[in-house]
XYZ file of C-alpha atoms in Angstrom:
275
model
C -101.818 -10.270 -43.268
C -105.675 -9.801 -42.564
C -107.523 -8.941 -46.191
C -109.116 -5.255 -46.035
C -112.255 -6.077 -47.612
C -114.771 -8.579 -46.420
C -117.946 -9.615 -48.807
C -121.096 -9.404 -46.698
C -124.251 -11.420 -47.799
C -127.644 -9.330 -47.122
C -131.314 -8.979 -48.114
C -131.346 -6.260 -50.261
C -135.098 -4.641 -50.637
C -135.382 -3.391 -54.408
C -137.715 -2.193 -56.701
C -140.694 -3.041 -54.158
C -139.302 -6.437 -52.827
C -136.823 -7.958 -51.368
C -133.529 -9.889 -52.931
C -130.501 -11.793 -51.692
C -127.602 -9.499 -52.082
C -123.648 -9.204 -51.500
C -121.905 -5.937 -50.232
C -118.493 -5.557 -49.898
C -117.948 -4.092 -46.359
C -114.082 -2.934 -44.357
C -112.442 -4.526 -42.532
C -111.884 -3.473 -38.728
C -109.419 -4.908 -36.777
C -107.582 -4.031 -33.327
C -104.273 -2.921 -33.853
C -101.873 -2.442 -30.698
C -98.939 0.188 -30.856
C -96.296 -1.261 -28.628
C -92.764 0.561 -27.852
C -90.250 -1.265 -25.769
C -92.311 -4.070 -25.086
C -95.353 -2.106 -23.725
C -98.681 -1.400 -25.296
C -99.110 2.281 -25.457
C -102.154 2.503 -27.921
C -104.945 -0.014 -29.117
C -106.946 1.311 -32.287
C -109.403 -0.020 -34.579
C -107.891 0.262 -38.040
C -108.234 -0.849 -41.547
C -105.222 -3.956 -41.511
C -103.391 -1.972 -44.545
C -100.328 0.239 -44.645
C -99.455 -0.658 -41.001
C -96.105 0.219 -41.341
C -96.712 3.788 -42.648
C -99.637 3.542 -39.525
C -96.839 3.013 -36.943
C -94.587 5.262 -38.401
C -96.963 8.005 -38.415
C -98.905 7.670 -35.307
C -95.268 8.040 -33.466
C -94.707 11.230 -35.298
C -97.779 12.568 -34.428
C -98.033 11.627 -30.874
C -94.005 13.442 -30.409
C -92.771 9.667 -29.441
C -89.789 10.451 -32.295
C -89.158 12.765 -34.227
C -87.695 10.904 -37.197
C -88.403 7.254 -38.608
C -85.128 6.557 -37.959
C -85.285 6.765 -34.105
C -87.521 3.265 -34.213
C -84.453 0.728 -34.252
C -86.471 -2.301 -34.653
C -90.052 -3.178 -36.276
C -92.254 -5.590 -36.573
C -95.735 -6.606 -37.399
C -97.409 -9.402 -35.443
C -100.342 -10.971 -36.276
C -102.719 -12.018 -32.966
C -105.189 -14.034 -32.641
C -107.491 -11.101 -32.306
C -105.958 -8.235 -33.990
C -102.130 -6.954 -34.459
C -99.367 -5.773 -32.658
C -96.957 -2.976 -33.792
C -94.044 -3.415 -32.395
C -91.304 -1.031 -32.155
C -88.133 -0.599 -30.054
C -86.933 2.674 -29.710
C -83.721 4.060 -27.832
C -82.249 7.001 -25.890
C -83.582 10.333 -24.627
C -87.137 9.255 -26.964
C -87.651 5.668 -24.690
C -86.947 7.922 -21.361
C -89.488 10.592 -22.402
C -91.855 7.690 -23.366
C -91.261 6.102 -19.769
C -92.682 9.579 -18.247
C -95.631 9.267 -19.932
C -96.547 6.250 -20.613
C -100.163 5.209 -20.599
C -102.682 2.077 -21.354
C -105.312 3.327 -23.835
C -107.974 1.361 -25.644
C -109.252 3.611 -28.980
C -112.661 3.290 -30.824
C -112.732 3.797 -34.140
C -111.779 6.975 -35.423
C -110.362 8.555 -31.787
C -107.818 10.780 -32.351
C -107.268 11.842 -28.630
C -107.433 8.383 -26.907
C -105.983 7.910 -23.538
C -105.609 11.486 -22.987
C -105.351 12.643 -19.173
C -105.700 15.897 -19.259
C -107.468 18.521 -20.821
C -104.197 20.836 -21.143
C -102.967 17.596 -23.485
C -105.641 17.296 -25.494
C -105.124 21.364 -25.977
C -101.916 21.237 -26.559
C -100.972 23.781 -29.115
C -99.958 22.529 -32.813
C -96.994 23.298 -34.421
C -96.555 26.284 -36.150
C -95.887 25.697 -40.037
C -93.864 27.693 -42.168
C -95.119 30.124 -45.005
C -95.036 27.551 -47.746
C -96.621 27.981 -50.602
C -99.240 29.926 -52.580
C -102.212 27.864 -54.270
C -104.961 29.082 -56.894
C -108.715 28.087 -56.527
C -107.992 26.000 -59.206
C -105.270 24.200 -58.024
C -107.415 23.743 -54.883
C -110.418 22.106 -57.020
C -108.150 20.057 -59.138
C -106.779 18.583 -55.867
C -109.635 17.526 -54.067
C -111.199 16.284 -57.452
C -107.960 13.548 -57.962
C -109.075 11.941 -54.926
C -111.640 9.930 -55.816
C -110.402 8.068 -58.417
C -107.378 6.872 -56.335
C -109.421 6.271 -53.125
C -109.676 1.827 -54.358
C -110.889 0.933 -50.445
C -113.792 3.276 -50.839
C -114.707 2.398 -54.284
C -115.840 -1.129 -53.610
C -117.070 -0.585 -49.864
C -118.273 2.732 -49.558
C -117.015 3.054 -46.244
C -113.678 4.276 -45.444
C -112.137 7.855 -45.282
C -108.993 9.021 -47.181
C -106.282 11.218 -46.233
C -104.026 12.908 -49.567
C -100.732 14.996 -50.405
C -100.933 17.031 -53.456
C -98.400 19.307 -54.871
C -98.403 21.566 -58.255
C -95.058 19.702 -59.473
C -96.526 15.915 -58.925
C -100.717 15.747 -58.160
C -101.414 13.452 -55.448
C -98.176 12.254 -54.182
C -99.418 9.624 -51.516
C -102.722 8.617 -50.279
C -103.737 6.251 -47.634
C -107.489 4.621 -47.097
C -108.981 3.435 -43.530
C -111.838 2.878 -41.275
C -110.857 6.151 -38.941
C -109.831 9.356 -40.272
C -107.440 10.200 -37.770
C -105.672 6.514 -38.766
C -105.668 7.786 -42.484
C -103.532 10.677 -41.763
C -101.293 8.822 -39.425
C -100.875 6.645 -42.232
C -100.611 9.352 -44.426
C -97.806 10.773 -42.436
C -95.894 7.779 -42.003
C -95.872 7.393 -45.893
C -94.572 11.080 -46.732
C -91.961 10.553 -43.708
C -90.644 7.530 -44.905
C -90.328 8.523 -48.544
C -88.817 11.760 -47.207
C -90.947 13.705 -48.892
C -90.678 17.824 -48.303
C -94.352 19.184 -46.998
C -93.550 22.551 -46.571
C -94.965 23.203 -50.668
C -98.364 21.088 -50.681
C -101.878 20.363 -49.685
C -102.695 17.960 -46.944
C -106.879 16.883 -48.154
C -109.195 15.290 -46.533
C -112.549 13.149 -47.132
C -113.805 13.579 -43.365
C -114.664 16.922 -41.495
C -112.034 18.724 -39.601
C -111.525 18.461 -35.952
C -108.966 19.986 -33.732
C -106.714 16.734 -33.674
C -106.685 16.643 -37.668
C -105.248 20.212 -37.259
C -102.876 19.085 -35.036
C -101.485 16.335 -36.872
C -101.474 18.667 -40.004
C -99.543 20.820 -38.301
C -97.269 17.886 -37.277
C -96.555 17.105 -40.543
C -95.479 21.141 -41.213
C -98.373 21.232 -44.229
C -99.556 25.011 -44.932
C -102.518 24.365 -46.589
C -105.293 21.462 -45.410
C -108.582 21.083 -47.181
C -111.763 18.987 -46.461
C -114.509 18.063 -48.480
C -116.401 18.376 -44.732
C -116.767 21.334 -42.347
C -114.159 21.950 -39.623
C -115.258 22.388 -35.831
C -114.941 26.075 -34.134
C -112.296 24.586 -31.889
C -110.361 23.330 -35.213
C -110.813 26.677 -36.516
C -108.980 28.332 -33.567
C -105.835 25.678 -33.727
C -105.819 26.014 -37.469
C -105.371 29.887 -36.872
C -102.935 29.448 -34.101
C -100.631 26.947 -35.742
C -100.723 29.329 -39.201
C -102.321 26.887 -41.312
C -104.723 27.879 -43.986
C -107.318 25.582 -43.048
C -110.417 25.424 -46.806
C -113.210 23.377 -46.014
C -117.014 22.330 -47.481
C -114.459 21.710 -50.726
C -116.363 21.061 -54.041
C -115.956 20.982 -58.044
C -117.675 24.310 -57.248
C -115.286 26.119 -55.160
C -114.642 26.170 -51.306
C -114.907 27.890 -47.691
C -111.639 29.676 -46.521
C -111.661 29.948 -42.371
C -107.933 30.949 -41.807
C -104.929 32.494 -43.259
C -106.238 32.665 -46.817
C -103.485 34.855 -48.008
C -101.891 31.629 -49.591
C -104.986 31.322 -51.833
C -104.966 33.819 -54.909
C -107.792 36.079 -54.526
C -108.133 34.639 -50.969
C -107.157 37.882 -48.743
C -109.404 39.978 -51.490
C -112.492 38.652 -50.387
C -111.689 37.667 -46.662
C -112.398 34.453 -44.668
C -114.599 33.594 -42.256
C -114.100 34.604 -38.560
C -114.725 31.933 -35.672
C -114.407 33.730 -32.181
């Protein structure tokens, strides 16, 4: 498999001149989705977790709705990248036939290859009640990330995508070049070790955009935090699909924007209103 971490040599200008320096920089490298022998997705990913990648990205795009469903995997290493390559079976592979499409994804793109605006729209899942979370809680989560985040440590570079819950901390956490491939990644490694969402926080080192929500919502998560600041359009979906959507997160505190009745104190002093 492809390292994640290259070492970059540069000229590093210091202390008023300039120095021969090394940086350690992430990897980027094409990775393919393929189902049944046909490429439905190309992204540029960090080459780590691939298997939770796969596994995730087909939850969150509706191609199955269990792991199970993908009868046969396999990771194959290109010339120029990777292929994912999955074979899945009955009523999922006809759906798949009806809308199957060719997409190439830039870093990062969460809605690649989608044909219509209605798609990209498409309303999130609504998640169930779940659980209730102090500030507290909420602080001590989004402070346990660092430490675990390795990929970003050394390069500086990466985003991170997190599951905490009150019983365990941080439960899972995945590293990559895209945000959107984090929480794929994230998802595929809560699905596979069949772990309940339904009672923990989904957190996030990026801002929020309306796709995040939607693949939060995927995963059935009440609660999603970012240390960055969600979009309007986020805000909306988050508020449709019931999440509680905290945001601008700091050792400091945090911005409620939806539903922040499962915070303690949260419905006391209100949240903020996006029309």
């Amino acid at each position: 498999m492809r390292p994640t971490i290259h070492t970059g040599h540069t000229r590093t200008w210091r202390n008023g001149r300039m120095q021969d320096g090394a940086r350690a920089i992430p990897e980027e490298t094409p990775v393919a989705i393929s189902y049944n022998g046909g490429t439905h997705a190309v992204m540029m990913a960090t080459p780590a977790d691939l298997e939770d990648f796969a596994i995730g990205f087909s939850l969150s795009e509706g191609v199955i709705a269990a792991p199970s469903q993908i009868e046969t995997f396999e990771i194959v290493p290109l010339d120029d990248g990777i292929e994912l390559r999955m074979w899945i079976g009955g009523a999922q592979a006809e759906r798949l036939q009806q809308r199957r499409r060719h997409i190439a994804g830039p870093t990062g793109c969460g809605l690649c290859g989608v044909d219509s605006i209605a798609e990209a729209l498409r309303p999130a899942a609504i998640v169930g009640p779940g659980g209730r979370f102090s500030p507290q809680q909420i602080i001590a989560a989004i402070e346990a990330m660092p430490p675990l985040q390795t990929l970003n440590i050394e390069t500086r570079a990466v985003h991170a995508a997190a599951f905490w819950t009150p019983a365990r901390g941080i439960v899972a956490l995945r590293e990559d070049v895209g945000r959107h491939n984090a929480l794929d990644k994230l998802a595929g490694a809560l699905a596979r070790q069949r772990i309940a969402t339904g009672d923990g926080i989904v957190l996030l080192t990026s801002r929020v955009s309306v796709e995040m929500v939607q693949k939060t919502a995927a995963l059935g998560a009440p609660l999603l935090v970012a240390v960055s600041a969600p979009t309007a359009l986020a805000v909306r979906m988050a508020e449709a699909a019931g999440i509680t959507l905290a945001a601008i997160a700091r050792a400091d505190g945090f911005e409620v924007f939806t539903h922040p009745g499962r915070i303690s104190g949260g419905t006391r002093e209100g949240a903020a209103d996006v029309a």
